[in-house]
mmCIF file of C-alpha atoms in Angstrom:
data_model
loop_
_atom_site.group_PDB
_atom_site.id
_atom_site.type_symbol
_atom_site.label_atom_id
_atom_site.label_comp_id
_atom_site.label_asym_id
_atom_site.label_seq_id
_atom_site.Cartn_x
_atom_site.Cartn_y
_atom_site.Cartn_z
ATOM 1 C CA MET X 23 106.813 78.707 76.391
ATOM 2 C CA THR X 24 104.012 81.268 76.482
ATOM 3 C CA LYS X 25 105.917 83.619 74.018
ATOM 4 C CA PHE X 26 106.731 80.720 71.572
ATOM 5 C CA LEU X 27 102.909 79.879 71.612
ATOM 6 C CA ALA X 28 101.993 83.187 71.049
ATOM 7 C CA ILE X 29 104.100 83.891 68.051
ATOM 8 C CA LEU X 30 102.992 80.464 66.664
ATOM 9 C CA ILE X 31 99.293 81.265 67.007
ATOM 10 C CA ASP X 32 99.998 84.826 65.529
ATOM 11 C CA THR X 33 101.934 83.239 62.558
ATOM 12 C CA LEU X 34 99.145 80.703 61.833
ATOM 13 C CA LEU X 35 96.519 83.544 61.678
ATOM 14 C CA ARG X 36 98.696 85.551 59.448
ATOM 15 C CA THR X 37 99.067 82.355 57.201
ATOM 16 C CA PHE X 38 95.337 81.795 57.136
ATOM 17 C CA THR X 39 94.478 85.397 56.320
ATOM 18 C CA VAL X 40 97.096 86.189 53.965
ATOM 19 C CA LEU X 41 94.861 85.923 50.654
ATOM 20 C CA LEU X 42 91.966 87.970 51.985
ATOM 21 C CA PRO X 43 91.438 91.472 50.855
ATOM 22 C CA ARG X 44 93.367 94.028 53.167
ATOM 23 C CA TRP X 45 90.157 95.283 55.255
ATOM 24 C CA LYS X 46 88.849 91.882 55.483
ATOM 25 C CA ARG X 47 92.070 90.668 57.036
ATOM 26 C CA LEU X 48 92.039 93.437 59.510
ATOM 27 C CA THR X 49 88.440 92.839 60.322
ATOM 28 C CA VAL X 50 89.292 89.073 60.897
ATOM 29 C CA ARG X 51 91.895 90.128 63.484
ATOM 30 C CA ALA X 52 89.813 92.710 65.243
ATOM 31 C CA ARG X 53 87.024 90.244 65.638
ATOM 32 C CA LEU X 54 89.577 87.519 66.976
ATOM 33 C CA TYR X 55 90.991 90.088 69.370
ATOM 34 C CA ASP X 56 87.482 90.840 70.630
ATOM 35 C CA ARG X 57 86.689 87.323 71.251
ATOM 36 C CA LEU X 58 89.979 86.689 72.916
ATOM 37 C CA GLN X 59 89.903 89.597 75.302
ATOM 38 C CA PRO X 60 91.045 87.835 78.747
ATOM 39 C CA PHE X 61 89.240 88.243 81.832
ATOM 40 C CA GLU X 62 90.143 86.401 84.877
ATOM 41 C CA ASN X 63 88.571 85.734 88.147
ATOM 42 C CA ILE X 64 90.606 86.121 91.243
ATOM 43 C CA LYS X 65 89.921 85.915 95.009
ATOM 44 C CA VAL X 66 90.945 88.525 97.577
ATOM 45 C CA GLU X 67 90.195 87.427 101.139
ATOM 46 C CA ASP X 68 86.628 86.634 100.869
ATOM 47 C CA ILE X 69 85.578 88.577 97.752
ATOM 48 C CA TYR X 70 85.720 87.488 94.223
ATOM 49 C CA LEU X 71 86.724 89.900 91.350
ATOM 50 C CA ASN X 72 86.866 89.949 87.685
ATOM 51 C CA LEU X 73 89.950 91.501 86.349
ATOM 52 C CA PHE X 74 90.608 92.385 82.494
ATOM 53 C CA ILE X 75 94.062 91.147 81.519
ATOM 54 C CA PRO X 76 95.051 92.849 78.319
ATOM 55 C CA ASP X 77 99.031 92.655 78.761
ATOM 56 C CA ARG X 78 101.781 90.527 80.733
ATOM 57 C CA THR X 79 102.035 93.207 83.284
ATOM 58 C CA CYS X 80 98.319 93.006 84.338
ATOM 59 C CA VAL X 81 98.714 89.242 84.578
ATOM 60 C CA TYR X 82 100.761 90.227 87.863
ATOM 61 C CA TRP X 83 97.871 91.940 89.456
ATOM 62 C CA ALA X 84 95.804 88.826 88.762
ATOM 63 C CA LYS X 85 98.277 86.288 89.999
ATOM 64 C CA GLU X 86 100.180 88.168 92.570
ATOM 65 C CA GLY X 87 98.204 91.365 93.413
ATOM 66 C CA PRO X 88 95.551 89.645 95.625
ATOM 67 C CA ASN X 89 98.356 88.750 98.120
ATOM 68 C CA SER X 90 100.971 91.372 97.491
ATOM 69 C CA GLU X 91 99.904 93.643 100.259
ATOM 70 C CA PRO X 92 97.760 91.877 102.965
ATOM 71 C CA MET X 93 97.806 94.786 105.339
ATOM 72 C CA THR X 94 96.334 96.701 102.733
ATOM 73 C CA ASN X 95 93.518 94.289 102.317
ATOM 74 C CA THR X 96 92.996 94.350 105.963
ATOM 75 C CA TRP X 97 92.830 97.932 106.085
ATOM 76 C CA ILE X 98 90.170 98.080 103.514
ATOM 77 C CA LYS X 99 88.211 95.552 104.989
ATOM 78 C CA SER X 100 87.901 97.329 108.265
ATOM 79 C CA PHE X 101 86.117 100.295 106.706
ATOM 80 C CA GLU X 102 82.439 100.607 107.832
ATOM 81 C CA GLU X 103 79.834 100.000 105.218
ATOM 82 C CA GLY X 104 78.663 103.223 103.484
ATOM 83 C CA GLU X 105 82.006 105.036 103.960
ATOM 84 C CA ILE X 106 83.832 106.855 101.366
ATOM 85 C CA PHE X 107 86.997 106.024 99.826
ATOM 86 C CA VAL X 108 89.846 108.049 97.810
ATOM 87 C CA ASP X 109 92.318 106.011 95.692
ATOM 88 C CA ILE X 110 94.875 108.120 94.376
ATOM 89 C CA GLY X 111 97.216 106.107 92.175
ATOM 90 C CA ALA X 112 94.654 103.405 91.749
ATOM 91 C CA ASN X 113 96.359 101.684 88.573
ATOM 92 C CA ILE X 114 94.080 99.021 87.237
ATOM 93 C CA GLY X 115 91.828 99.209 90.487
ATOM 94 C CA LEU X 116 92.281 96.248 92.512
ATOM 95 C CA TYR X 117 91.828 98.330 95.800
ATOM 96 C CA SER X 118 88.946 100.441 94.531
ATOM 97 C CA LEU X 119 87.286 97.325 93.477
ATOM 98 C CA LEU X 120 87.968 95.654 96.893
ATOM 99 C CA ALA X 121 86.653 98.840 98.614
ATOM 100 C CA ALA X 122 83.279 98.852 96.625
ATOM 101 C CA ALA X 123 82.784 94.922 97.049
ATOM 102 C CA TYR X 124 83.447 95.548 101.105
ATOM 103 C CA GLY X 125 80.451 97.997 101.082
ATOM 104 C CA ALA X 126 81.916 101.421 100.314
ATOM 105 C CA SER X 127 79.069 103.899 99.290
ATOM 106 C CA ARG X 128 81.326 105.682 97.031
ATOM 107 C CA VAL X 129 84.797 105.291 95.797
ATOM 108 C CA TYR X 130 86.856 107.987 93.800
ATOM 109 C CA SER X 131 89.636 106.477 91.787
ATOM 110 C CA PHE X 132 92.430 108.552 90.140
ATOM 111 C CA GLU X 133 94.829 107.250 87.616
ATOM 112 C CA PRO X 134 96.663 109.394 84.989
ATOM 113 C CA ASN X 135 98.209 106.638 83.011
ATOM 114 C CA PRO X 136 95.714 106.372 79.960
ATOM 115 C CA PHE X 137 96.665 102.764 79.405
ATOM 116 C CA SER X 138 95.977 101.726 83.130
ATOM 117 C CA TYR X 139 93.098 103.957 83.243
ATOM 118 C CA SER X 140 91.291 102.165 80.390
ATOM 119 C CA VAL X 141 91.845 98.779 82.152
ATOM 120 C CA LEU X 142 90.566 100.405 85.342
ATOM 121 C CA THR X 143 87.227 101.531 83.561
ATOM 122 C CA ARG X 144 86.949 97.960 82.101
ATOM 123 C CA ASN X 145 87.410 96.546 85.612
ATOM 124 C CA ILE X 146 84.725 98.695 87.014
ATOM 125 C CA ILE X 147 82.182 97.835 84.381
ATOM 126 C CA SER X 148 82.867 93.972 84.484
ATOM 127 C CA ASN X 149 82.369 93.857 88.278
ATOM 128 C CA GLU X 150 79.272 96.119 88.059
ATOM 129 C CA PHE X 151 80.583 98.725 90.266
ATOM 130 C CA GLY X 152 79.734 101.766 88.078
ATOM 131 C CA ASN X 153 77.284 103.202 90.546
ATOM 132 C CA VAL X 154 80.005 103.185 93.226
ATOM 133 C CA ILE X 155 83.283 103.632 91.612
ATOM 134 C CA THR X 156 83.983 106.976 89.922
ATOM 135 C CA PRO X 157 87.210 106.995 88.048
ATOM 136 C CA PHE X 158 89.245 110.026 86.888
ATOM 137 C CA CYS X 159 92.096 110.098 84.547
ATOM 138 C CA ILE X 160 93.927 113.028 86.121
ATOM 139 C CA ALA X 161 97.254 113.449 88.243
ATOM 140 C CA MET X 162 97.190 114.866 91.722
ATOM 141 C CA ASN X 163 99.902 117.445 92.639
ATOM 142 C CA GLU X 164 100.561 120.129 95.229
ATOM 143 C CA ASN X 165 98.983 122.749 92.883
ATOM 144 C CA SER X 166 96.712 122.529 89.827
ATOM 145 C CA SER X 167 98.170 122.841 86.327
ATOM 146 C CA VAL X 168 99.081 121.033 83.135
ATOM 147 C CA VAL X 169 101.953 118.639 83.690
ATOM 148 C CA THR X 170 104.215 116.452 81.580
ATOM 149 C CA PHE X 171 103.719 113.145 82.641
ATOM 150 C CA LYS X 172 106.104 110.390 82.028
ATOM 151 C CA LEU X 173 105.015 106.877 81.507
ATOM 152 C CA GLY X 174 106.797 104.058 82.532
ATOM 153 C CA GLY X 175 105.800 101.760 79.334
ATOM 154 C CA LEU X 176 103.086 101.632 76.732
ATOM 155 C CA HIS X 177 101.271 99.060 78.730
ATOM 156 C CA ALA X 178 98.663 98.942 81.550
ATOM 157 C CA GLY X 179 99.352 98.122 85.229
ATOM 158 C CA GLY X 180 102.481 99.214 85.094
ATOM 159 C CA ILE X 181 104.690 101.653 87.618
ATOM 160 C CA LYS X 182 107.353 104.189 87.498
ATOM 161 C CA ASN X 183 104.985 106.760 86.042
ATOM 162 C CA GLU X 184 105.823 110.373 87.144
ATOM 163 C CA ILE X 185 105.325 114.127 86.708
ATOM 164 C CA VAL X 186 108.352 115.520 85.155
ATOM 165 C CA ASN X 187 109.432 119.059 86.094
ATOM 166 C CA GLU X 188 112.824 119.427 84.297
ATOM 167 C CA GLY X 189 115.531 117.702 82.510
ATOM 168 C CA PRO X 190 115.562 115.093 79.755
ATOM 169 C CA HIS X 191 112.999 112.529 79.307
ATOM 170 C CA PRO X 192 111.836 110.384 76.182
ATOM 171 C CA ALA X 193 109.411 112.192 74.400
ATOM 172 C CA ASN X 194 107.635 109.383 73.118
ATOM 173 C CA LEU X 195 106.788 108.075 76.604
ATOM 174 C CA SER X 196 105.430 111.377 77.555
ATOM 175 C CA ILE X 197 101.950 112.940 77.483
ATOM 176 C CA SER X 198 100.574 116.160 78.953
ATOM 177 C CA ALA X 199 97.839 115.642 81.784
ATOM 178 C CA ALA X 200 95.682 117.777 83.851
ATOM 179 C CA ALA X 201 96.928 117.838 87.548
ATOM 180 C CA PHE X 202 95.011 119.028 90.430
ATOM 181 C CA SER X 203 95.549 119.674 94.208
ATOM 182 C CA VAL X 204 93.279 117.254 96.094
ATOM 183 C CA ASP X 205 91.338 120.272 97.737
ATOM 184 C CA GLU X 206 90.687 122.193 94.704
ATOM 185 C CA PHE X 207 89.530 119.107 92.886
ATOM 186 C CA PHE X 208 87.230 118.162 95.784
ATOM 187 C CA ARG X 209 86.026 121.694 95.997
ATOM 188 C CA ILE X 210 85.198 121.949 92.249
ATOM 189 C CA GLN X 211 83.302 118.667 92.479
ATOM 190 C CA LYS X 212 81.468 119.743 95.701
ATOM 191 C CA ILE X 213 82.697 116.498 97.667
ATOM 192 C CA SER X 214 82.735 117.314 101.365
ATOM 193 C CA CYS X 215 83.191 113.981 103.093
ATOM 194 C CA VAL X 216 85.967 111.513 102.651
ATOM 195 C CA ASN X 217 86.623 108.768 105.421
ATOM 196 C CA HIS X 218 89.688 106.918 103.910
ATOM 197 C CA LEU X 219 92.624 108.012 101.644
ATOM 198 C CA LYS X 220 95.142 105.983 99.780
ATOM 199 C CA ILE X 221 98.150 107.689 98.106
ATOM 200 C CA ASP X 222 100.272 105.309 96.156
ATOM 201 C CA VAL X 223 102.383 107.353 93.317
ATOM 202 C CA ASP X 224 106.020 107.502 92.438
ATOM 203 C CA GLY X 225 107.693 110.084 94.616
ATOM 204 C CA LEU X 226 104.916 112.918 94.917
ATOM 205 C CA GLU X 227 103.167 111.666 98.279
ATOM 206 C CA LEU X 228 104.495 114.555 100.033
ATOM 207 C CA LYS X 229 103.360 117.189 97.469
ATOM 208 C CA ILE X 230 99.983 115.682 97.264
ATOM 209 C CA LEU X 231 99.500 115.978 101.014
ATOM 210 C CA HIS X 232 100.569 119.613 100.910
ATOM 211 C CA GLY X 233 97.484 120.272 98.589
ATOM 212 C CA ALA X 234 95.079 118.192 100.703
ATOM 213 C CA THR X 235 95.432 120.504 104.072
ATOM 214 C CA ASN X 236 91.582 120.876 103.894
ATOM 215 C CA MET X 237 90.864 117.272 103.423
ATOM 216 C CA LEU X 238 93.175 116.327 106.410
ATOM 217 C CA SER X 239 91.831 118.867 108.703
ATOM 218 C CA ASP X 240 88.465 117.372 108.193
ATOM 219 C CA LYS X 241 87.621 115.018 111.177
ATOM 220 C CA ALA X 242 85.529 112.916 108.893
ATOM 221 C CA LEU X 243 88.859 111.512 107.474
ATOM 222 C CA LYS X 244 89.601 108.558 109.622
ATOM 223 C CA SER X 245 92.570 106.892 108.115
ATOM 224 C CA VAL X 246 95.372 107.286 105.407
ATOM 225 C CA LEU X 247 97.474 104.711 103.655
ATOM 226 C CA ILE X 248 100.411 105.994 102.144
ATOM 227 C CA GLU X 249 103.657 104.885 100.284
ATOM 228 C CA ASP X 250 106.330 106.676 101.949
ATOM 229 C CA ASN X 251 109.382 107.816 99.832
ATOM 230 C CA SER X 252 110.287 110.749 102.214
ATOM 231 C CA GLN X 253 112.281 108.644 104.808
ATOM 232 C CA LYS X 254 115.792 110.287 105.619
ATOM 233 C CA GLU X 255 118.997 108.580 106.345
ATOM 234 C CA ASP X 256 118.426 109.182 110.038
ATOM 235 C CA GLY X 257 115.178 107.068 109.625
ATOM 236 C CA ASN X 258 112.930 110.196 110.117
ATOM 237 C CA SER X 259 109.996 110.583 107.811
ATOM 238 C CA GLU X 260 108.587 113.880 106.371
ATOM 239 C CA ILE X 261 105.392 112.348 106.181
ATOM 240 C CA VAL X 262 105.020 111.056 109.414
ATOM 241 C CA SER X 263 105.843 114.348 110.758
ATOM 242 C CA PHE X 264 103.558 116.256 108.396
ATOM 243 C CA LEU X 265 100.589 114.151 109.181
ATOM 244 C CA SER X 266 101.177 114.467 112.840
ATOM 245 C CA GLN X 267 100.088 118.153 112.481
ATOM 246 C CA PHE X 268 96.619 116.954 111.413
ATOM 247 C CA GLY X 269 96.264 114.518 114.459
ATOM 248 C CA PHE X 270 97.178 111.543 112.539
ATOM 249 C CA THR X 271 99.578 108.868 114.035
ATOM 250 C CA GLU X 272 101.323 105.856 112.502
ATOM 251 C CA SER X 273 99.361 102.833 113.538
ATOM 252 C CA ASN X 274 100.822 100.209 111.277
ATOM 253 C CA ALA X 275 103.795 99.992 108.609
ATOM 254 C CA PHE X 276 104.954 97.219 106.093
ATOM 255 C CA GLU X 277 107.493 96.855 103.221
ATOM 256 C CA SER X 278 106.175 96.249 99.806
ATOM 257 C CA ASP X 279 108.764 96.258 96.836
ATOM 258 C CA GLY X 280 111.456 97.778 98.897
ATOM 259 C CA LEU X 281 109.156 100.512 99.945
ATOM 260 C CA ILE X 282 107.434 101.374 103.292
ATOM 261 C CA ASN X 283 103.688 101.599 103.233
ATOM 262 C CA ARG X 284 102.404 103.373 106.423
ATOM 263 C CA ILE X 285 98.927 103.355 107.868
ATOM 264 C CA PHE X 286 97.839 106.477 109.845
ATOM 265 C CA THR X 287 94.518 106.717 112.128
ATOM 266 C CA ARG X 288 93.503 109.982 113.484
ATOM 267 C CA ASN X 289 93.983 110.405 117.197
#
């Protein structure tokens, strides 16, 4: 039904503007696009947020996102006011916005997908968090380099975006992107204190942790939430083992979309 209505409206628009000169016709479409840009107010726990919804994938974030990971919501709500949050794999920024709304003094949001990053910045502006959230359109990896970044699609809010090292991949869905290790990036930016870290990427979690040993060693870092793709057939997790070296123990775990999300706190 929604697809039919969209096609019908598009057909009517083309019909009404067919006799206009080319550039006036284009201007009408551009003005209409500007007027129809969809924003939606959502409620997450006791927080109201305004999300930019430019495509169907982003509809998911408005409709299902607020309740898709209640443990993540609870974790962010537990932050003390004035703390600093790093969101690696921020997507369109739901959890960055939530942290800012709950009183984080600074949020650093990393999203290398340019389509999702565009929506992330719109969401920051529409919620008036520009003085709290600093977005970066870069990837995080074990080492700093320029990488080939494969996109899951040409839309915002999607998943299955990943750094491609070798093997065939569709060139029309790949871009070159700057990638940094966490420690080098934060050294360059002269950011010395982080209290909470979230890593939600597609398969690079352990490599990102390997590039974040200085941050993990800093006692200011209180907790880490990470999507775990490292679990072996015997049930052991490389991420659990690695973080234990820095004094972190698993305090909670929950499943989301078939993957395990783990919350770690410092002993």
